Coordinates of C-alpha atoms in Angstrom, one line a residue:
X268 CA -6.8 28.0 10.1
X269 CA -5.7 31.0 8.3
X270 CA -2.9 33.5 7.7
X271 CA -3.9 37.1 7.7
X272 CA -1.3 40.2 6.4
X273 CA -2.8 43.4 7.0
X274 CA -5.1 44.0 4.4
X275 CA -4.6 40.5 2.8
X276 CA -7.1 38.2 1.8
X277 CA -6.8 35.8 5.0
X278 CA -4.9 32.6 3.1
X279 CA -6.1 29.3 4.4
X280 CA -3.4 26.9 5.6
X281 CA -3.3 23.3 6.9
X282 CA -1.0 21.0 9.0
X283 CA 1.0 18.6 7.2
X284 CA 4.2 16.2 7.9
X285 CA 7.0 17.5 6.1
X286 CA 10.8 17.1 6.3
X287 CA 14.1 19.0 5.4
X288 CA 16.5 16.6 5.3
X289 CA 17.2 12.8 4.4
X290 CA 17.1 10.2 7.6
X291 CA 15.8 8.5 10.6
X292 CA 12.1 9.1 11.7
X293 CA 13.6 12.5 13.6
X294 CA 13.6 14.4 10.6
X295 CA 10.0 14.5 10.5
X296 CA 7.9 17.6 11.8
X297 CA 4.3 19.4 11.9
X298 CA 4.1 22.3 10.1
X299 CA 1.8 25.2 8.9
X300 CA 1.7 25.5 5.4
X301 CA -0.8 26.9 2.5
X302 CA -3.4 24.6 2.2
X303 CA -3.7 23.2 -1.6
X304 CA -6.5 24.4 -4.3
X305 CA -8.0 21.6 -6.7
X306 CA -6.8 21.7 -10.3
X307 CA -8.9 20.9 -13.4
X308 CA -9.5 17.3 -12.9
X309 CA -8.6 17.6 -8.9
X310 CA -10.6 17.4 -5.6
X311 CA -9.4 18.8 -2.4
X312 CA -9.7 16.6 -0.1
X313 CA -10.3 17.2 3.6
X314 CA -8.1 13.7 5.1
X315 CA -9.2 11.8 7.9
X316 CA -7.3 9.4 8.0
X317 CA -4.0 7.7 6.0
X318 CA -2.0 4.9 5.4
X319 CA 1.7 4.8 6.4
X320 CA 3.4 2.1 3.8
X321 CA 6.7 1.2 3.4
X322 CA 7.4 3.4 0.8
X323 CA 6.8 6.2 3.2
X324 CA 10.1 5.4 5.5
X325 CA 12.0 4.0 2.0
X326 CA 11.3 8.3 0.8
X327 CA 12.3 9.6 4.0
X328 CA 15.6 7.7 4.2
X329 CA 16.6 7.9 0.9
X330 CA 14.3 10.4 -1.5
X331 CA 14.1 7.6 -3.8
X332 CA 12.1 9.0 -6.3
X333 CA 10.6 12.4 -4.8
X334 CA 14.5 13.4 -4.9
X335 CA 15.7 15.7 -1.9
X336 CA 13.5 17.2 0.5
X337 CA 11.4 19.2 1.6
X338 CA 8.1 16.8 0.7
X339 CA 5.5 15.5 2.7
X340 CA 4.9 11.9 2.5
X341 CA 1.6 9.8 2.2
X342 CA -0.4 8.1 -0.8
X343 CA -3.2 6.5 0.9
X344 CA -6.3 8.9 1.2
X345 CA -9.4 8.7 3.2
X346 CA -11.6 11.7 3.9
X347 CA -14.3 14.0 2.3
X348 CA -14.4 16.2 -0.9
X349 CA -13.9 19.9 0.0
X350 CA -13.7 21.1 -3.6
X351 CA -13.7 20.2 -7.1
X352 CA -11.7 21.7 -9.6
X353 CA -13.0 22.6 -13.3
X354 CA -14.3 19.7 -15.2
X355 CA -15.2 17.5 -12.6
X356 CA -18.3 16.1 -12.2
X357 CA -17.8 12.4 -10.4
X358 CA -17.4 13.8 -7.0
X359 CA -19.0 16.4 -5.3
X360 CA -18.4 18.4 -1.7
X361 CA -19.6 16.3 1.0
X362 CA -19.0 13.1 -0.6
X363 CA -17.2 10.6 1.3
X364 CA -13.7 8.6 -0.3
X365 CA -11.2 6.9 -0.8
X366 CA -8.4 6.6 -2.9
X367 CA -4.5 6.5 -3.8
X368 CA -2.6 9.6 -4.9
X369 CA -1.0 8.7 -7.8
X370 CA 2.7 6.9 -6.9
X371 CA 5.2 8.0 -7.0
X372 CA 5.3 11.9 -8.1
X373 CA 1.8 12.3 -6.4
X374 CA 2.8 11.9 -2.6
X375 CA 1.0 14.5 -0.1
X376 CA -1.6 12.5 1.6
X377 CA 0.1 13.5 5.3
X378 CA -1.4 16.5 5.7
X379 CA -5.0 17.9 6.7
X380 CA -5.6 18.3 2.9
X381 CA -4.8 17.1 -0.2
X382 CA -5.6 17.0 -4.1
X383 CA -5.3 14.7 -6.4
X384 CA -6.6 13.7 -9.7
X385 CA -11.1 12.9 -9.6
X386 CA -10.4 9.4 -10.7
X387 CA -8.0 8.4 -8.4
X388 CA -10.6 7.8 -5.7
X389 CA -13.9 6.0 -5.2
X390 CA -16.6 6.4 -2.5
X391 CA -16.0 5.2 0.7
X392 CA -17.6 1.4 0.4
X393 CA -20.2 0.6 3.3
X394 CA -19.4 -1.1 6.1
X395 CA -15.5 0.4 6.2
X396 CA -14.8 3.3 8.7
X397 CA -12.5 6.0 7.6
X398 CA -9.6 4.4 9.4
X399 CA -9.6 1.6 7.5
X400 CA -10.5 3.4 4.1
X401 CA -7.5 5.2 5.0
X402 CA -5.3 1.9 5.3
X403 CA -6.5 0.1 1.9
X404 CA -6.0 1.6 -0.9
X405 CA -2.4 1.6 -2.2
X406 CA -2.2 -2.3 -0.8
X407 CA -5.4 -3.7 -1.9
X408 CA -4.0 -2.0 -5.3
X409 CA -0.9 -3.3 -5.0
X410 CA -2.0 -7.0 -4.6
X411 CA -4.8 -6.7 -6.9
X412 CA -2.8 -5.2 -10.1
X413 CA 0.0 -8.1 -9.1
X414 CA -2.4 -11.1 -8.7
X415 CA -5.0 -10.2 -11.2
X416 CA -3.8 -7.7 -13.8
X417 CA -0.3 -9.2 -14.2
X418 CA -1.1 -12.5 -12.8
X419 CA -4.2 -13.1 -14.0
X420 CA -5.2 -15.5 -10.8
X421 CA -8.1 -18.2 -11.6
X422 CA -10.1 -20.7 -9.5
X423 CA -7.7 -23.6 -8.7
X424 CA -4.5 -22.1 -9.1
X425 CA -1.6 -22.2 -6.2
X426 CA -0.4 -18.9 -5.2
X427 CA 2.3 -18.5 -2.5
X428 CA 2.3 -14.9 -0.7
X429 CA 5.2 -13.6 0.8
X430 CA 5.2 -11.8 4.3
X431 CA 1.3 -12.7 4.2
X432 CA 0.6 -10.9 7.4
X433 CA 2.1 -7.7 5.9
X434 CA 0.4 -4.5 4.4
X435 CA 0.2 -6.2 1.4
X436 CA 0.5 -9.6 1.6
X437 CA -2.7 -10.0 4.1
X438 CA -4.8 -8.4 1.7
X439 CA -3.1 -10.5 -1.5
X440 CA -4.3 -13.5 0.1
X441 CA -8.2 -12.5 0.3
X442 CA -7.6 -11.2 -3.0
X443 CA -6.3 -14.7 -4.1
X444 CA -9.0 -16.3 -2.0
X445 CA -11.6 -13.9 -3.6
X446 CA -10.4 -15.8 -7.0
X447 CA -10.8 -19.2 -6.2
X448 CA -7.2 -19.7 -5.3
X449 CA -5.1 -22.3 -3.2
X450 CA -2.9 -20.3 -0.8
X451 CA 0.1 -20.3 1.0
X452 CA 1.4 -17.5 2.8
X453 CA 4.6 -17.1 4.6
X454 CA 5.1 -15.8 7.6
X455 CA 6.2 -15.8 11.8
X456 CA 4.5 -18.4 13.4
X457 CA 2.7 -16.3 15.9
X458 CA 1.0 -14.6 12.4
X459 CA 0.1 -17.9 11.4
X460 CA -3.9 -18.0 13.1
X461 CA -4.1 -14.8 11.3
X462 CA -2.7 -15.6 8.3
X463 CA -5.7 -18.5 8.3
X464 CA -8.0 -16.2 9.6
X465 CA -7.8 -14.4 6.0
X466 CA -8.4 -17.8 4.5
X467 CA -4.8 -19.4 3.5
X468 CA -5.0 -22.7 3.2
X469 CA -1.3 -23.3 4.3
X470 CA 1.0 -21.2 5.9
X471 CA 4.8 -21.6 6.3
X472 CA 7.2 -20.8 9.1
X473 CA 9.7 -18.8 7.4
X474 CA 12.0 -18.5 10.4
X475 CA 12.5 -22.5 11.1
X476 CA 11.3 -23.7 7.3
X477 CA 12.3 -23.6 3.7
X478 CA 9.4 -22.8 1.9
X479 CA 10.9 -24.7 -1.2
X480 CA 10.2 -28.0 1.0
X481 CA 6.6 -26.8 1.5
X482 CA 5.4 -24.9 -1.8
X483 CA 5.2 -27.2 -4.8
X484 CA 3.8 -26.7 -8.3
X485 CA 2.9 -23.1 -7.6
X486 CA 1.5 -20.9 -10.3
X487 CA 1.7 -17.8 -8.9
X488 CA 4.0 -16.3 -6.1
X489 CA 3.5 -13.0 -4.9
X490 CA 6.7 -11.1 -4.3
X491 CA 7.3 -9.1 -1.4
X492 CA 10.6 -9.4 -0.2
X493 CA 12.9 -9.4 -3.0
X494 CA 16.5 -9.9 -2.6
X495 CA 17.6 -13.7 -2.1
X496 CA 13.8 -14.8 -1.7
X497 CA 12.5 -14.0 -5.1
X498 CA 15.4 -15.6 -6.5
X499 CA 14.6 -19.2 -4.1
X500 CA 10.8 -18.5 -5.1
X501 CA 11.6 -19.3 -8.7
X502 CA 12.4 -22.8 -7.6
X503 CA 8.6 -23.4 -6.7
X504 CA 7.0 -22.4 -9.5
X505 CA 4.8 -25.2 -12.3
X506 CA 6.6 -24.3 -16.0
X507 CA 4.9 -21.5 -17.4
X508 CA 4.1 -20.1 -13.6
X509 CA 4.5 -16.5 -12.9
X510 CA 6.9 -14.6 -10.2
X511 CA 5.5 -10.6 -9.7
X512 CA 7.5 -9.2 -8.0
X513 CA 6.6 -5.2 -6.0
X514 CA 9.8 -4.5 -5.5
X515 CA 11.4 -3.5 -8.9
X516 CA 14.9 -2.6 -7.7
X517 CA 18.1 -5.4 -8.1
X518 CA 15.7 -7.3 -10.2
X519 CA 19.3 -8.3 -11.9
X520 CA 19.6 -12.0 -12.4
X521 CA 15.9 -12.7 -11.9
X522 CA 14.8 -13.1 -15.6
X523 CA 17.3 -15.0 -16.6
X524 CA 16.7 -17.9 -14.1
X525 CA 13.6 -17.4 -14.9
X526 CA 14.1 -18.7 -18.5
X527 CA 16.5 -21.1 -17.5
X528 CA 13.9 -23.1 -15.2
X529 CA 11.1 -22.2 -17.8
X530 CA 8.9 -19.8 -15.7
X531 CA 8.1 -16.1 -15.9
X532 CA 9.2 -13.3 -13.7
X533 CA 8.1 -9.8 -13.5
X534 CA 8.1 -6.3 -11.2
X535 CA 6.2 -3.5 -11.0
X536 CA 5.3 -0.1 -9.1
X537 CA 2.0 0.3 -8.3
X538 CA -0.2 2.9 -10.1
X539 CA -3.4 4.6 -9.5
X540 CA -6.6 3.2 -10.9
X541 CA -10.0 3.8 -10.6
X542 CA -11.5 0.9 -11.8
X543 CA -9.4 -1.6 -9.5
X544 CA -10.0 0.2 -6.4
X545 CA -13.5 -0.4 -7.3
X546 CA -13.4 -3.7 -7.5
X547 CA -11.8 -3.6 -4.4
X548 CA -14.3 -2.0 -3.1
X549 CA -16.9 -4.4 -4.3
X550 CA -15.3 -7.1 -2.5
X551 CA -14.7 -5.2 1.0
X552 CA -19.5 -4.4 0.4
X553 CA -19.5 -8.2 -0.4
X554 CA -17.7 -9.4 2.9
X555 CA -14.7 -10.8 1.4
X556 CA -12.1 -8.5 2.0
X557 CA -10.8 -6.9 5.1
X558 CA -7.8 -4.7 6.2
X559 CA -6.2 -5.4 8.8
X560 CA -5.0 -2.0 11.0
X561 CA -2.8 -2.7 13.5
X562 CA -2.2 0.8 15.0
X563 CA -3.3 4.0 14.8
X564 CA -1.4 7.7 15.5
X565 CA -2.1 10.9 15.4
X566 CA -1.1 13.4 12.6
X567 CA 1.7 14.9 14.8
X568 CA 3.4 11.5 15.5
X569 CA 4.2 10.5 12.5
X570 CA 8.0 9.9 13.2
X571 CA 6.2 7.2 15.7
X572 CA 4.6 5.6 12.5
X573 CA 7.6 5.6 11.1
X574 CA 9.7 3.6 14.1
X575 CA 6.9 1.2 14.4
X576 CA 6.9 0.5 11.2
X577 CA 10.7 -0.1 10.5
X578 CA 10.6 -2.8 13.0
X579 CA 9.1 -5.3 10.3
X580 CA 7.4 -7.1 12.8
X581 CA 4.0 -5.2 11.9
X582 CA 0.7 -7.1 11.2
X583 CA -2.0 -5.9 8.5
X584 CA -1.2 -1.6 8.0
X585 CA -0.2 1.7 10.2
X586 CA -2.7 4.9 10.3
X587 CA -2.3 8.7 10.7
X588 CA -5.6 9.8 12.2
X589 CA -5.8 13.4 10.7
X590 CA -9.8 13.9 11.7
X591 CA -11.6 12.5 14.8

């Protein structure tokens, strides 16, 4: 697709999400726009398909950290290499990936094209279709830079994963599982067969039980809800265990407790990195590791995503198909 202006080189543009104002899923639109040029460093992109996270409706309520519109959302990537920019010489056009912009500054992924940096994305591993490739990457990152970068999971440990039919949590308990882990997830009990499906080895109705009754001697508890929970989840950790929480915000009292009951307790944001998502990767070729995607929608109903996905009541991830 292409603008033309009289004598004008033809420009070439794209369709991408984008949104003028703060608010509910309503403020998103399809428009044209000038399709982006890689960098030095960068690939274009051309996306098939891409995640639709949390973060995404957090940014479109509140601009959190892309500030005030107009930006298009999206950090999960699947799709093929159009171009590279100077200096790059670990992709090529034609090559197949996947990969996570970086978060947060380097949103942009809803959209026909993207670029981002040549080491923010991997090939495409066998045996996943675009759709999921499209779903993984900033939740299998995620889980694995909590459970195994800050974590530092081992065979034998107990790890307790919050909401562990969620984007993140179901892929934090393969992860775990991939370690050697013991693990309890939390979660509705109609998510529960799932929840085992992935390989927990307990799983705990957070509705109708206190998982403080349930979880004992844990080493490692995976925070995904924050608030009250990570504050309760202290309670159920060995001395010396280790609370990681995703969500850094109202951290507040956390550390403290922490000390007082002799445990650790830390947050983070999730960054892009190459050598994880390879590992990742590894494990999704070696039949350990699966994402779940629960629903798919087309580029132009994205505001759909966005309702579906503020219900909380999703299993596994959300997908903008951008390509057939």
């Amino acid at each position: 697709m292409t603008k033309n202006n009289g004598d004008q080189p033809a420009q070439p543009t794209m369709k991408a999400i984008s949104q003028n104002a703060l608010g509910e899923p309503d403020v998103l639109e399809e428009i044209e726009t000038a399709r982006p040029e890689p960098g030095v460093g960068q690939i274009l992109v051309a996306v098939h398909a891409a995640g639709v996270n949390p973060t995404d409706w957090k940014h479109r309520r509140f601009g959190a950290f892309l500030g005030k519109p107009p930006f298009t959302l999206g950090w999960d990537v699947s799709g093929v290499v159009e171009a590279v920019g100077v200096g790059v010489a670990l992709h090529k056009p034609g090559d197949e990936v996947m990969g996570m912009l970086p978060y947060p500054y380097g949103a942009g992924a809803h959209a026909e094209y993207v670029t981002g940096p040549a080491r923010a994305f991997v090939p495409r591993p066998a045996g996943l279709d675009p759709v999921e490739a499209g779903a993984l990457p900033l939740v299998s990152l995620t889980a694995w830079q909590a459970l195994v970068d800050l974590a530092d999971v081992r065979p034998g440990q107990r790890v307790l994963v919050h909401a562990a039919a969620g984007g993140v949590g179901h892929v934090a308990v393969q992860i775990a599982k991939a370690r050697g882990a013991y693990v309890i997830g939390t979660a509705s009990a109609p998510k529960h067969d799932f929840v085992r499906s992935l390989g927990a080895d307990e799983v705990i109705d957070y509705r109708t039980q206190d998982f403080r009754a349930q979880a004992r001697d844990v080493d490692v508890v995976l925070d995904t809800l924050g608030e009250e929970t990570r504050l309760r989840s202290l309670e159920v950790l060995r001395p010396g265990g280790i609370l990681v929480s995703i969500l850094p915000n109202g951290f507040g009292e956390v550390p403290a407790r922490a000390r007082e009951l002799g445990v650790r307790a830390t947050a983070m944001l999730v960054e892009h990195d190459q050598a994880g998502l390879r590992a990742v990767a590894g494990l999704v070729e070696e039949g350990r590791l699966r994402v779940h995607v629960s629903q798919t929608y087309p580029l132009a109903d994205a505001a759909k995503a966005h309702e579906e996905g503020e219900t909380g009541r999703v299993t596994g991830k959300l997908v903008l198909t951008v390509r057939p």
